[in-house]
Every structure is written in structure tokens, then in C-alpha cells.
Short mmCIF file of C-alpha atoms in Angstrom, two decimals:
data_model
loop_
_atom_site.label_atom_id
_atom_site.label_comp_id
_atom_site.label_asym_id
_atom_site.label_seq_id
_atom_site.Cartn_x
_atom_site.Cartn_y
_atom_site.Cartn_z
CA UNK U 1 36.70 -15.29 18.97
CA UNK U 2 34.83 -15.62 15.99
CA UNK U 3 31.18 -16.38 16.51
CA UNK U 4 29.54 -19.80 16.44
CA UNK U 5 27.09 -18.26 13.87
CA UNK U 6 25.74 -16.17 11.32
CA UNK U 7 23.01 -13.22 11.56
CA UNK U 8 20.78 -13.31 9.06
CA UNK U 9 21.38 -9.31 8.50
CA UNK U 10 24.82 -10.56 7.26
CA UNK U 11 23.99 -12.86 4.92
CA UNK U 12 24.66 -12.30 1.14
CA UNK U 13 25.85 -13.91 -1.96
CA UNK U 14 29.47 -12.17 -2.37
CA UNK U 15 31.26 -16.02 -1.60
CA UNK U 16 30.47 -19.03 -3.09
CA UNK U 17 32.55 -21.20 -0.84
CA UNK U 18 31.36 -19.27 2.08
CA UNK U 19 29.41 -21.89 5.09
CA UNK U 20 26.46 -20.05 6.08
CA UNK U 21 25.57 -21.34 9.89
CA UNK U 22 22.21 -19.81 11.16
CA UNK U 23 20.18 -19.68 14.67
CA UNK U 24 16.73 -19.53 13.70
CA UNK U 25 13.35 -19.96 14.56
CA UNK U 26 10.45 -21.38 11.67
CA UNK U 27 8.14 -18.92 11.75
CA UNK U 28 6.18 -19.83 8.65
CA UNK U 29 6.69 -22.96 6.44
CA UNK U 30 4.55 -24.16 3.37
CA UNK U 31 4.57 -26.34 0.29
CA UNK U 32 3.98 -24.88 -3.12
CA UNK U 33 4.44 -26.22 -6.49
CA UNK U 34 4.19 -23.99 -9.78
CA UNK U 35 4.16 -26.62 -11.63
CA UNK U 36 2.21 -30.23 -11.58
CA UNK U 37 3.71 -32.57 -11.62
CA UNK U 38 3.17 -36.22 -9.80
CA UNK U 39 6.29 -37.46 -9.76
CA UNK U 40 7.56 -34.37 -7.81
CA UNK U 41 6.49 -33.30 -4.24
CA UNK U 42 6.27 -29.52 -3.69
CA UNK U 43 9.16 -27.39 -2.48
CA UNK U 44 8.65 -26.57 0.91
CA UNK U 45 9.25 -22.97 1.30
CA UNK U 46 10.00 -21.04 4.86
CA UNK U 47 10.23 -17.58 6.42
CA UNK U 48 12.70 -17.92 9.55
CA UNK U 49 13.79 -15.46 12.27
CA UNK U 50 17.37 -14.84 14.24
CA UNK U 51 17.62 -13.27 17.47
CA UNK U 52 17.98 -9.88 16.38
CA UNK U 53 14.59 -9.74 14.30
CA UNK U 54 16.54 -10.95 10.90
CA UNK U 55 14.08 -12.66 8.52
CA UNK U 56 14.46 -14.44 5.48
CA UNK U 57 13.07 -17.00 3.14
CA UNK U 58 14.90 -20.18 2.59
CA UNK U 59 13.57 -23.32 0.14
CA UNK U 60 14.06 -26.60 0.12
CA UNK U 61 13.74 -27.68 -3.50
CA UNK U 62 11.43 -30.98 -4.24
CA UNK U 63 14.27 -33.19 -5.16
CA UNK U 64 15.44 -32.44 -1.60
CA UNK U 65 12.26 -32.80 -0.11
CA UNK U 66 12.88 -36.03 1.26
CA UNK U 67 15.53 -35.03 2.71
CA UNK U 68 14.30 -32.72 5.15
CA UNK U 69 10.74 -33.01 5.48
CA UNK U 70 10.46 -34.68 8.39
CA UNK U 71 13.55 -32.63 9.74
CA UNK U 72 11.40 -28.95 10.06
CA UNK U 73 8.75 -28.09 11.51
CA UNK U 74 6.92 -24.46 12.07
CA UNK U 75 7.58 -22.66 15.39
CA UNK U 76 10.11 -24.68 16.54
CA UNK U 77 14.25 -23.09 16.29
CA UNK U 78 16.94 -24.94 14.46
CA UNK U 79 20.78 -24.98 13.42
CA UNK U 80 20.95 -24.56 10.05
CA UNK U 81 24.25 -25.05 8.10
CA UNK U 82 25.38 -25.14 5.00
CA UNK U 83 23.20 -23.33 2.86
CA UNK U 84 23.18 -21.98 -0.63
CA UNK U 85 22.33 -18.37 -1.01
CA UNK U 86 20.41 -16.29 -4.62
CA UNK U 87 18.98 -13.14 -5.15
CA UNK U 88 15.55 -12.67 -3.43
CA UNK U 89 14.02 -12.49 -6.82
CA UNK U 90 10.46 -14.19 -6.36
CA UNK U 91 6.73 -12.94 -7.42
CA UNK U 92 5.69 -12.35 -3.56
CA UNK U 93 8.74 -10.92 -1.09
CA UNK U 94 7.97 -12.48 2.69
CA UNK U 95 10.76 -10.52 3.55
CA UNK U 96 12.55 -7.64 2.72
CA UNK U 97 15.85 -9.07 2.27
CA UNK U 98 17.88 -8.95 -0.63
CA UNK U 99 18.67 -12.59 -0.35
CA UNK U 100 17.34 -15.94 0.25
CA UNK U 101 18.82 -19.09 1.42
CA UNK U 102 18.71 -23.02 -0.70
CA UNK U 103 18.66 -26.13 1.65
CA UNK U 104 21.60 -28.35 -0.53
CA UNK U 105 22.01 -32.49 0.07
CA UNK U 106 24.93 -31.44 2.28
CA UNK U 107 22.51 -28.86 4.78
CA UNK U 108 22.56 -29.62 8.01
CA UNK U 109 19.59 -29.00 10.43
CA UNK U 110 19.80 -29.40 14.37
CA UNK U 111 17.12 -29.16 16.81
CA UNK U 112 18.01 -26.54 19.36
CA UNK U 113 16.02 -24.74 22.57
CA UNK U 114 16.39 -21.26 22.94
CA UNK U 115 13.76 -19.06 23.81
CA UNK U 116 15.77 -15.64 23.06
CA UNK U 117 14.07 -16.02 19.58
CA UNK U 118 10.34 -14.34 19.71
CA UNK U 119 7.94 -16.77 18.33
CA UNK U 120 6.27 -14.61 15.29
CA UNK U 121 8.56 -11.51 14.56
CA UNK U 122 6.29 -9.58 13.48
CA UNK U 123 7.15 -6.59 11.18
CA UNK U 124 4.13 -4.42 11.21
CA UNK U 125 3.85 -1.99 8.37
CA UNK U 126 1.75 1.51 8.99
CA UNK U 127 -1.43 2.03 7.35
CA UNK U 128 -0.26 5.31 6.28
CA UNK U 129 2.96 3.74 4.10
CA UNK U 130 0.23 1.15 2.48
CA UNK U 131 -2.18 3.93 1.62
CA UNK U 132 0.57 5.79 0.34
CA UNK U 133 1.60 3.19 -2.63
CA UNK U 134 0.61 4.07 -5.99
CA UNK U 135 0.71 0.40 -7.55
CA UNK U 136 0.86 -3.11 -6.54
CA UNK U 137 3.85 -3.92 -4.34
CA UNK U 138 5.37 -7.59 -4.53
CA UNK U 139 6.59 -7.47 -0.44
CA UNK U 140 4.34 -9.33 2.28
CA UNK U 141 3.52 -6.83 4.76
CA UNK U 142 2.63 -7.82 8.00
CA UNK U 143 -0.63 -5.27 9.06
CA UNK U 144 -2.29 -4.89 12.39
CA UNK U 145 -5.24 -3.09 12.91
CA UNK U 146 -9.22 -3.27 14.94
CA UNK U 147 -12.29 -4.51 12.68
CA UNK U 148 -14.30 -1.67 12.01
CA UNK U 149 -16.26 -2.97 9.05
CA UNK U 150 -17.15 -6.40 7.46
CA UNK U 151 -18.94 -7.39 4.27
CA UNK U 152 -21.31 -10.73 3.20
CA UNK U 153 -19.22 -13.59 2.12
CA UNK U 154 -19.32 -13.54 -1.29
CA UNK U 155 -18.99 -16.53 -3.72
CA UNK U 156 -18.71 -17.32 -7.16
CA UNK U 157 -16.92 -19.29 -9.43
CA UNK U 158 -14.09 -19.51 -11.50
CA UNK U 159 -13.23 -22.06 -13.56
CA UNK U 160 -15.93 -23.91 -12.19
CA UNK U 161 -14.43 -23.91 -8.91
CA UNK U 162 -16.50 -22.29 -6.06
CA UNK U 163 -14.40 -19.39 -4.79
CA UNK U 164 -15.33 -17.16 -1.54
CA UNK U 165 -14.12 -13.83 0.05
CA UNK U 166 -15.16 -11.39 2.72
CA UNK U 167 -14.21 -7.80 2.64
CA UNK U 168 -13.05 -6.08 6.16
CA UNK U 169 -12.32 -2.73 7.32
CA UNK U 170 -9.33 -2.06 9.73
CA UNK U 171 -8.28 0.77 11.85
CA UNK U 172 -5.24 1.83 13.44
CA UNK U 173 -5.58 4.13 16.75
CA UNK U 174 -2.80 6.72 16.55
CA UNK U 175 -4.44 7.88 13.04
CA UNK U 176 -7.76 6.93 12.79
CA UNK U 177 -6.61 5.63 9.06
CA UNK U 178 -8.62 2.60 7.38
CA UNK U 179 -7.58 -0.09 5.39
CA UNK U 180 -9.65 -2.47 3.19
CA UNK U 181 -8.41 -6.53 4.01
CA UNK U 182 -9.69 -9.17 1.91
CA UNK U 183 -9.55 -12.63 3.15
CA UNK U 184 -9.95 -15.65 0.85
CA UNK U 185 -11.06 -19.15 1.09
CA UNK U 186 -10.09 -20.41 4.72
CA UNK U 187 -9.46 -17.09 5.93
CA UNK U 188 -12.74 -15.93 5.14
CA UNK U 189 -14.03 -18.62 7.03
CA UNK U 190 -12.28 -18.80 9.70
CA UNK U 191 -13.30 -15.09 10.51
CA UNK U 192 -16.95 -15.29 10.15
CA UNK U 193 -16.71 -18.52 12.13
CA UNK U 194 -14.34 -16.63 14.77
CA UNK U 195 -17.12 -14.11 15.11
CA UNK U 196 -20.04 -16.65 15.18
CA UNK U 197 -18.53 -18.79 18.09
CA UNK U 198 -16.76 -15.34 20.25
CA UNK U 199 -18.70 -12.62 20.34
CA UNK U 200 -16.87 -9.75 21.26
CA UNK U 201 -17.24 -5.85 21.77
CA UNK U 202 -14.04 -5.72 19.22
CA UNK U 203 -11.87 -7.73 17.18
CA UNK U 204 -8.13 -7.22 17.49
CA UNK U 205 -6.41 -8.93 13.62
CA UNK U 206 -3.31 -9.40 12.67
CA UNK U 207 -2.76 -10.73 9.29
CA UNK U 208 1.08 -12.07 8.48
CA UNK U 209 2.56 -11.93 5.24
CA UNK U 210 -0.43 -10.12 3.19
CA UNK U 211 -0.03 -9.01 -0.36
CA UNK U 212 -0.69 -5.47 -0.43
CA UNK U 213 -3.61 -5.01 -4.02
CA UNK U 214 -4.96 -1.60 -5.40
CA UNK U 215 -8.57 -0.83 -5.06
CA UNK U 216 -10.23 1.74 -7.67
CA UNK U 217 -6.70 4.01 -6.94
CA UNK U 218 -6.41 2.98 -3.46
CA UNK U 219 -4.42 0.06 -1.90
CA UNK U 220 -5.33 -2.23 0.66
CA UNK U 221 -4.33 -6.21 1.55
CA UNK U 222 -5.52 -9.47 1.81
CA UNK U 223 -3.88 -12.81 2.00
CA UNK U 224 -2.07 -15.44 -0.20
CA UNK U 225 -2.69 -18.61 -1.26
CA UNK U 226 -0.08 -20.36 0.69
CA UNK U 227 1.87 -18.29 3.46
CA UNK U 228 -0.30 -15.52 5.02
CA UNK U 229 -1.23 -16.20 8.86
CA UNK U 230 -4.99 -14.58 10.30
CA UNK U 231 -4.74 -13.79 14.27
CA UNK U 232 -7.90 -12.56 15.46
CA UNK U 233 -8.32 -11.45 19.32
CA UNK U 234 -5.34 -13.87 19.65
CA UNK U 235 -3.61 -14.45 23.50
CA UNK U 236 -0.32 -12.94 21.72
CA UNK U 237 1.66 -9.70 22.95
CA UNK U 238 0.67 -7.64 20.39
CA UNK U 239 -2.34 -7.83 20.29
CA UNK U 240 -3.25 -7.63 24.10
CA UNK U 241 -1.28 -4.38 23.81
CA UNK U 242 -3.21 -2.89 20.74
CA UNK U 243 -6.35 -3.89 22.89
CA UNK U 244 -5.04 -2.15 25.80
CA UNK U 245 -4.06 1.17 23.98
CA UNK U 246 -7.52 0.68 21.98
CA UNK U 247 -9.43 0.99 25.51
CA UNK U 248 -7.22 3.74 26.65
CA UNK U 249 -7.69 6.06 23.58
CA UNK U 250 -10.12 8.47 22.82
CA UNK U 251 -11.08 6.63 19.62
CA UNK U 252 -12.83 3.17 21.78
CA UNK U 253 -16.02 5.55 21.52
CA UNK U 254 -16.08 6.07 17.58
CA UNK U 255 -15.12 2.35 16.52
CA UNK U 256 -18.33 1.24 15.13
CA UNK U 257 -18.36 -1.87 12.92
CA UNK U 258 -20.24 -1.30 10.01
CA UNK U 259 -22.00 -3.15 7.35
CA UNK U 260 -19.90 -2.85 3.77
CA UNK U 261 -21.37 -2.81 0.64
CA UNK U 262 -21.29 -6.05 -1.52
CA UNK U 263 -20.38 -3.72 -4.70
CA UNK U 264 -17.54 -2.41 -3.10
CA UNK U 265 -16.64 -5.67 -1.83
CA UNK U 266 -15.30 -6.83 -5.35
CA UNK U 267 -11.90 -5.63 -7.42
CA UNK U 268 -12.70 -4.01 -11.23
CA UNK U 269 -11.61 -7.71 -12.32
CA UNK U 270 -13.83 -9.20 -9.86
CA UNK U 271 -16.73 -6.75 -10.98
CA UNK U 272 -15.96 -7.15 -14.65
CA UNK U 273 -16.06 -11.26 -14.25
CA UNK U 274 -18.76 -11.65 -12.29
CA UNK U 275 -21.32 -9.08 -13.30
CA UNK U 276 -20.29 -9.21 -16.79
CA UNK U 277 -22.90 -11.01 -19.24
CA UNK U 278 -20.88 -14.30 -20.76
CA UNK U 279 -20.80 -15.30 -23.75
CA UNK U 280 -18.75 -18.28 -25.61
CA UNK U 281 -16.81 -17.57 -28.37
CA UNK U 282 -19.47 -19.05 -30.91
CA UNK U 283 -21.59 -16.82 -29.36
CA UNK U 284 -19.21 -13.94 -29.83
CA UNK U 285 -19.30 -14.71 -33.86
CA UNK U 286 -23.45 -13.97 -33.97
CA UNK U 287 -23.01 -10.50 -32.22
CA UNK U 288 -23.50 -7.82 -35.09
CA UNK U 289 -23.67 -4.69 -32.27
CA UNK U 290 -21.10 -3.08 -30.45
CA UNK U 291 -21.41 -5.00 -26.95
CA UNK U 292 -19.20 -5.72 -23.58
CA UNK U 293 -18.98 -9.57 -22.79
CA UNK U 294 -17.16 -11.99 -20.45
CA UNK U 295 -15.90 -15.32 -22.45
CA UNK U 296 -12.65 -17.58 -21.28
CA UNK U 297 -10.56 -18.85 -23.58
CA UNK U 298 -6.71 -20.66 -23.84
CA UNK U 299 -4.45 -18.70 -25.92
CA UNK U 300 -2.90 -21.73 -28.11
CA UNK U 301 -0.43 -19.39 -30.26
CA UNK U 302 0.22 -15.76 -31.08
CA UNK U 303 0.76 -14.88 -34.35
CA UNK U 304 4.19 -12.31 -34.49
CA UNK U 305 4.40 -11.96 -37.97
CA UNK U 306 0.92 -9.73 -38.27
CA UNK U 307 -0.57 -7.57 -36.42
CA UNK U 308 -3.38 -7.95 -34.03
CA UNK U 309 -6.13 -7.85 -36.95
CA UNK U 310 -5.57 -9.14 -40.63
CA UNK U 311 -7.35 -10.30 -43.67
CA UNK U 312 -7.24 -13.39 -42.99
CA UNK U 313 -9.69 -12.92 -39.76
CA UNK U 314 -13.43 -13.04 -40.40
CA UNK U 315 -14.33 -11.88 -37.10
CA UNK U 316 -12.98 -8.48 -35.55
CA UNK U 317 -13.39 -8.12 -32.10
CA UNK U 318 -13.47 -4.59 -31.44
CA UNK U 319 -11.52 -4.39 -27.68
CA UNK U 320 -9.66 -7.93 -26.19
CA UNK U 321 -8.84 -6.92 -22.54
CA UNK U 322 -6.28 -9.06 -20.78
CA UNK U 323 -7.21 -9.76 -17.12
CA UNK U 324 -5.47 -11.39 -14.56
CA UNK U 325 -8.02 -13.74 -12.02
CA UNK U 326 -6.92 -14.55 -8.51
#
């Protein structure tokens, strides 16, 4: 008898007229638009779980928003069938699988109760694997770990815009390994306030879906804009375990939380943007001596034809660094 549905560990792109039919629970939904536009709501984007651990992304596209908005909700388990499926080919990876699912005008979503599904699915990736990563990986990682250091909220502005992040330390037990965690914006708040209103001899975090960012040759997390999730001390299973094993171990003695240093609080961009001197680019034209400087600027054409400097340019710059800003 052929089952009543699919597992997400066997879904894949090989048929097109193939009727995928999944079990699964919402563990993460969000909006997000990479483009603005009015006249379009943003796609809503989610991560969903089976009943063997399966995860995978699946968007509904904003001129099917409509549609299914008010259909889905986060945490709760649906039918879903019907489904388009593409290559997992996206900037950020919330899962590992080499596939994600397309709501169509034709999807079908059903409301069902089963508890068999666990409510978070948590994948927790070792410190040592993160450590171990030589460049900037594009999979959410899902990191677990007790707060063994925290640095001052720092804020500053880009764009104009104020912009805020506090720098945490995290240890595992079984190897004593640490691993820097930034948390932006409402995550950074919603720590310090977490501390401020439960003080606690330690604080148990879990952060969901983290981007994983190298630090002066060394990697460490912190969360995105729209779809990482910040558990601190949390009534879940897996964290009263990790607090359990943390009083049981040898290592409850050591764990000190320290104070971290504001300078090593901030990325080489960071540290070039904000503690850079800045100067416009009219400004730039009056420098006669070799100087390092901070301006912004809109690239409104590249010239192919020539190279970088010509004849026709009155003013050489002598270095033009391209950096990315969160």
C-alpha cells in the first residue's frame, strides 16, 4: 500500500508531473522582499519539519500571497499538496537540502493534529565543525552552547540608520571550545533585556538558523535579518538537558562570564567603517597626501572599455576597497 505521503528526505526535482504530498510541521515562517516594491507583498518564506527530522524550505511567492496567508501559521502542522520543487540555490541555506519546495495556485494546505512531529527540530552543529571552516559558509546552522562572555551594546549608524549589536561568548561542555555569537537589532535586545529582568547563575542559548561569519581568520555566528530564532534559558528539552549535563560536569566550576572587549566586538568592516575618519568625495579631491578614509558613494556606471585609471581622470585615488556592510 503505497503511503498517504511524502518524506521530505525523498523529495527532489527528477518529475515534473510528480504530486508532492507532505506531513509537516512550520517551524519557522517569515516575509522577505528583495525588492520594493508597493504594489507587491513579500514572499513569505518557511522552514518545515516531517516526522523523521526532514527539513526544508518552501516559498510562497507574493503573487500567491493572498492565497495562503491566512492559511499558515508558525508551529502549527499541515497537509501540504501539490507543490512545485527547484534547486536549493539561495544566498542563506536554512537547510541542508538540495531542494526546496514552491506553493502554486493549485497547493493545497490542510490543518492537521499530530504531535509525532517535535516542535523545533533542531539540528545542532558542533563548535568544533564551525571553528574548523576556513571561509564564510552560506548554510544556517543551528548552535547551542552556555554564555561565557558578553560585550557593551554597541551602536552606530549606517546609512543614517541607528544600528546595534552585542558580542557573546559560548561554550560547549564536552570540549571546553568557544564560539563568538553576534546578535543584531532585536536579538541584541532581547538578551540584555533577558538578563536584566532573570538573573541567573548561567544562561543556557540556543540560536536557530545563524549564519556562520569569519572573524580576523576565525569563524563564529550570529543571526539574520529575517529567520534566525534566540532561546535563552528556555523551558525546552534541550536546553534543560544541556543545563543538566552543565551541572553534572567538571567544567560548572570554570564557566566564568567575562567582560569582552568593545575592539574585538567589531568585524575588520565594522572596524574600518566606524573608526575610519570620513570624508566626502569633494573632500577626497583636496587631499594632496597619501591618507586612509571612509566615504559612501552609489556606483552609477562602470566604465569596461578602460581600465580602472585613464587620462581622462583628474583625480587618482590610490587604493578603492570594496566592502560589503551588514
Amino acid at each position: 500500500m503505497a503511503s498517504r505521503y511524502d518524506l521530505i528526505c525523498n523529495v527532489n526535482g527528477g518529475s515534473e508531473h510528480k504530486i508532492w504530498r507532505i506531513k509537516v510541521r512550520v517551524i519557522r515562517l517569515w516575509r522577505s522582499s528583495y525588492f520594493k516594491d508597493n504594489n507587491n507583498k513579500p514572499m513569505i518564506e518557511l522552514v518545515v519539519l516531517d516526522e523523521q527530522g526532514g527539513r526544508i524550505q518552501c516559498t510562497v511567492k507574493s503573487i500567491h500571497v493572498y492565497l495562503f496567508e491566512n492559511s499558515i501559521n508558525e508551529g502549527n502542522v499541515y497537509m501540504l499538496e501539490n507543490l512545485s520543487v527547484a534547486l536549493n540555490s539561495g544566498k542563506y541555506k536554512p537547510t541542508m537540502h538540495e531542494f526546496r519546495m514552491f506553493f502554486k495556485r493549485e497547493t493545497r494546505v490542510t490543518l492537521v493534529e499530530d504531535s509525532s512531529i517535535p516542535l523545533y527540530g533542531f539540528s545542532f552543529v558542533p563548535f568544533v565543525e564551525i571553528l574548523n571552516e576556513t571561509k564564510d559558509d552560506r548554510r544556517l546552522v543551528d548552535v547551542l552552547g552556555v554564555v561565557t562572555g558578553k560585550g557593551n551594546l554597541i551602536e552606530f549608524k549606517k546609512e543614517g540608520k541607528p544600528c546595534n549589536y552585542v558580542v557573546i561568548e559560548l561554550e560547549n561542555i564536552e570540549g571546553g571550545l568557544k564560539l563568538r555569537c553576534t546578535l543584531w537589532e532585536d536579538y541584541a535586545f532581547m538578551f540584555l533585556k533577558h538578563l536584566e529582568d532573570h538573573p541567573s547563575e548561567s544562561y543556557v542559548v540556543v540560536l536557530q538558523f545563524a549564519k556562520m561569519k569569519n572573524f580576523k581568520g576565525s569563524v563564529g555566528v550570529s543571526n539574520t535579518t529575517y529567520n534566525s530564532k534566540l532561546f535563552i534559558n528556555a523551558n525546552i528539552p534541550e536546553i534543560e538537558d544541556f543545563q543538566m549535563r552543565l551541572k553534572s560536569s567538571d567544567s560548572q566550576q570554570g564557566i566564568q562570564f567575562s567582560q569582552l572587549s568593545d575592539h574585538a566586538s567589531l568585524t575588520l568592516e565594522e572596524e574600518f567603517l566606524e573608526r575610519g575618519v570620513y570624508k566626502s568625495i569633494a573632500d577626497l579631491k583636496e587631499v594632496t597626501q597619501n591618507s586612509v578614509f571612509v566615504t559612501i558613494g552609489t556606483v552609477r556606471d562602470i566604465e569596461y572599455e578602460y581600465n580602472w585609471c585613464y587620462r581622462a581622470c583628474m583625480f587618482l585615488i590610490v587604493s578603492f576597497v570594496n566592502i560589503k556592510v551588514k
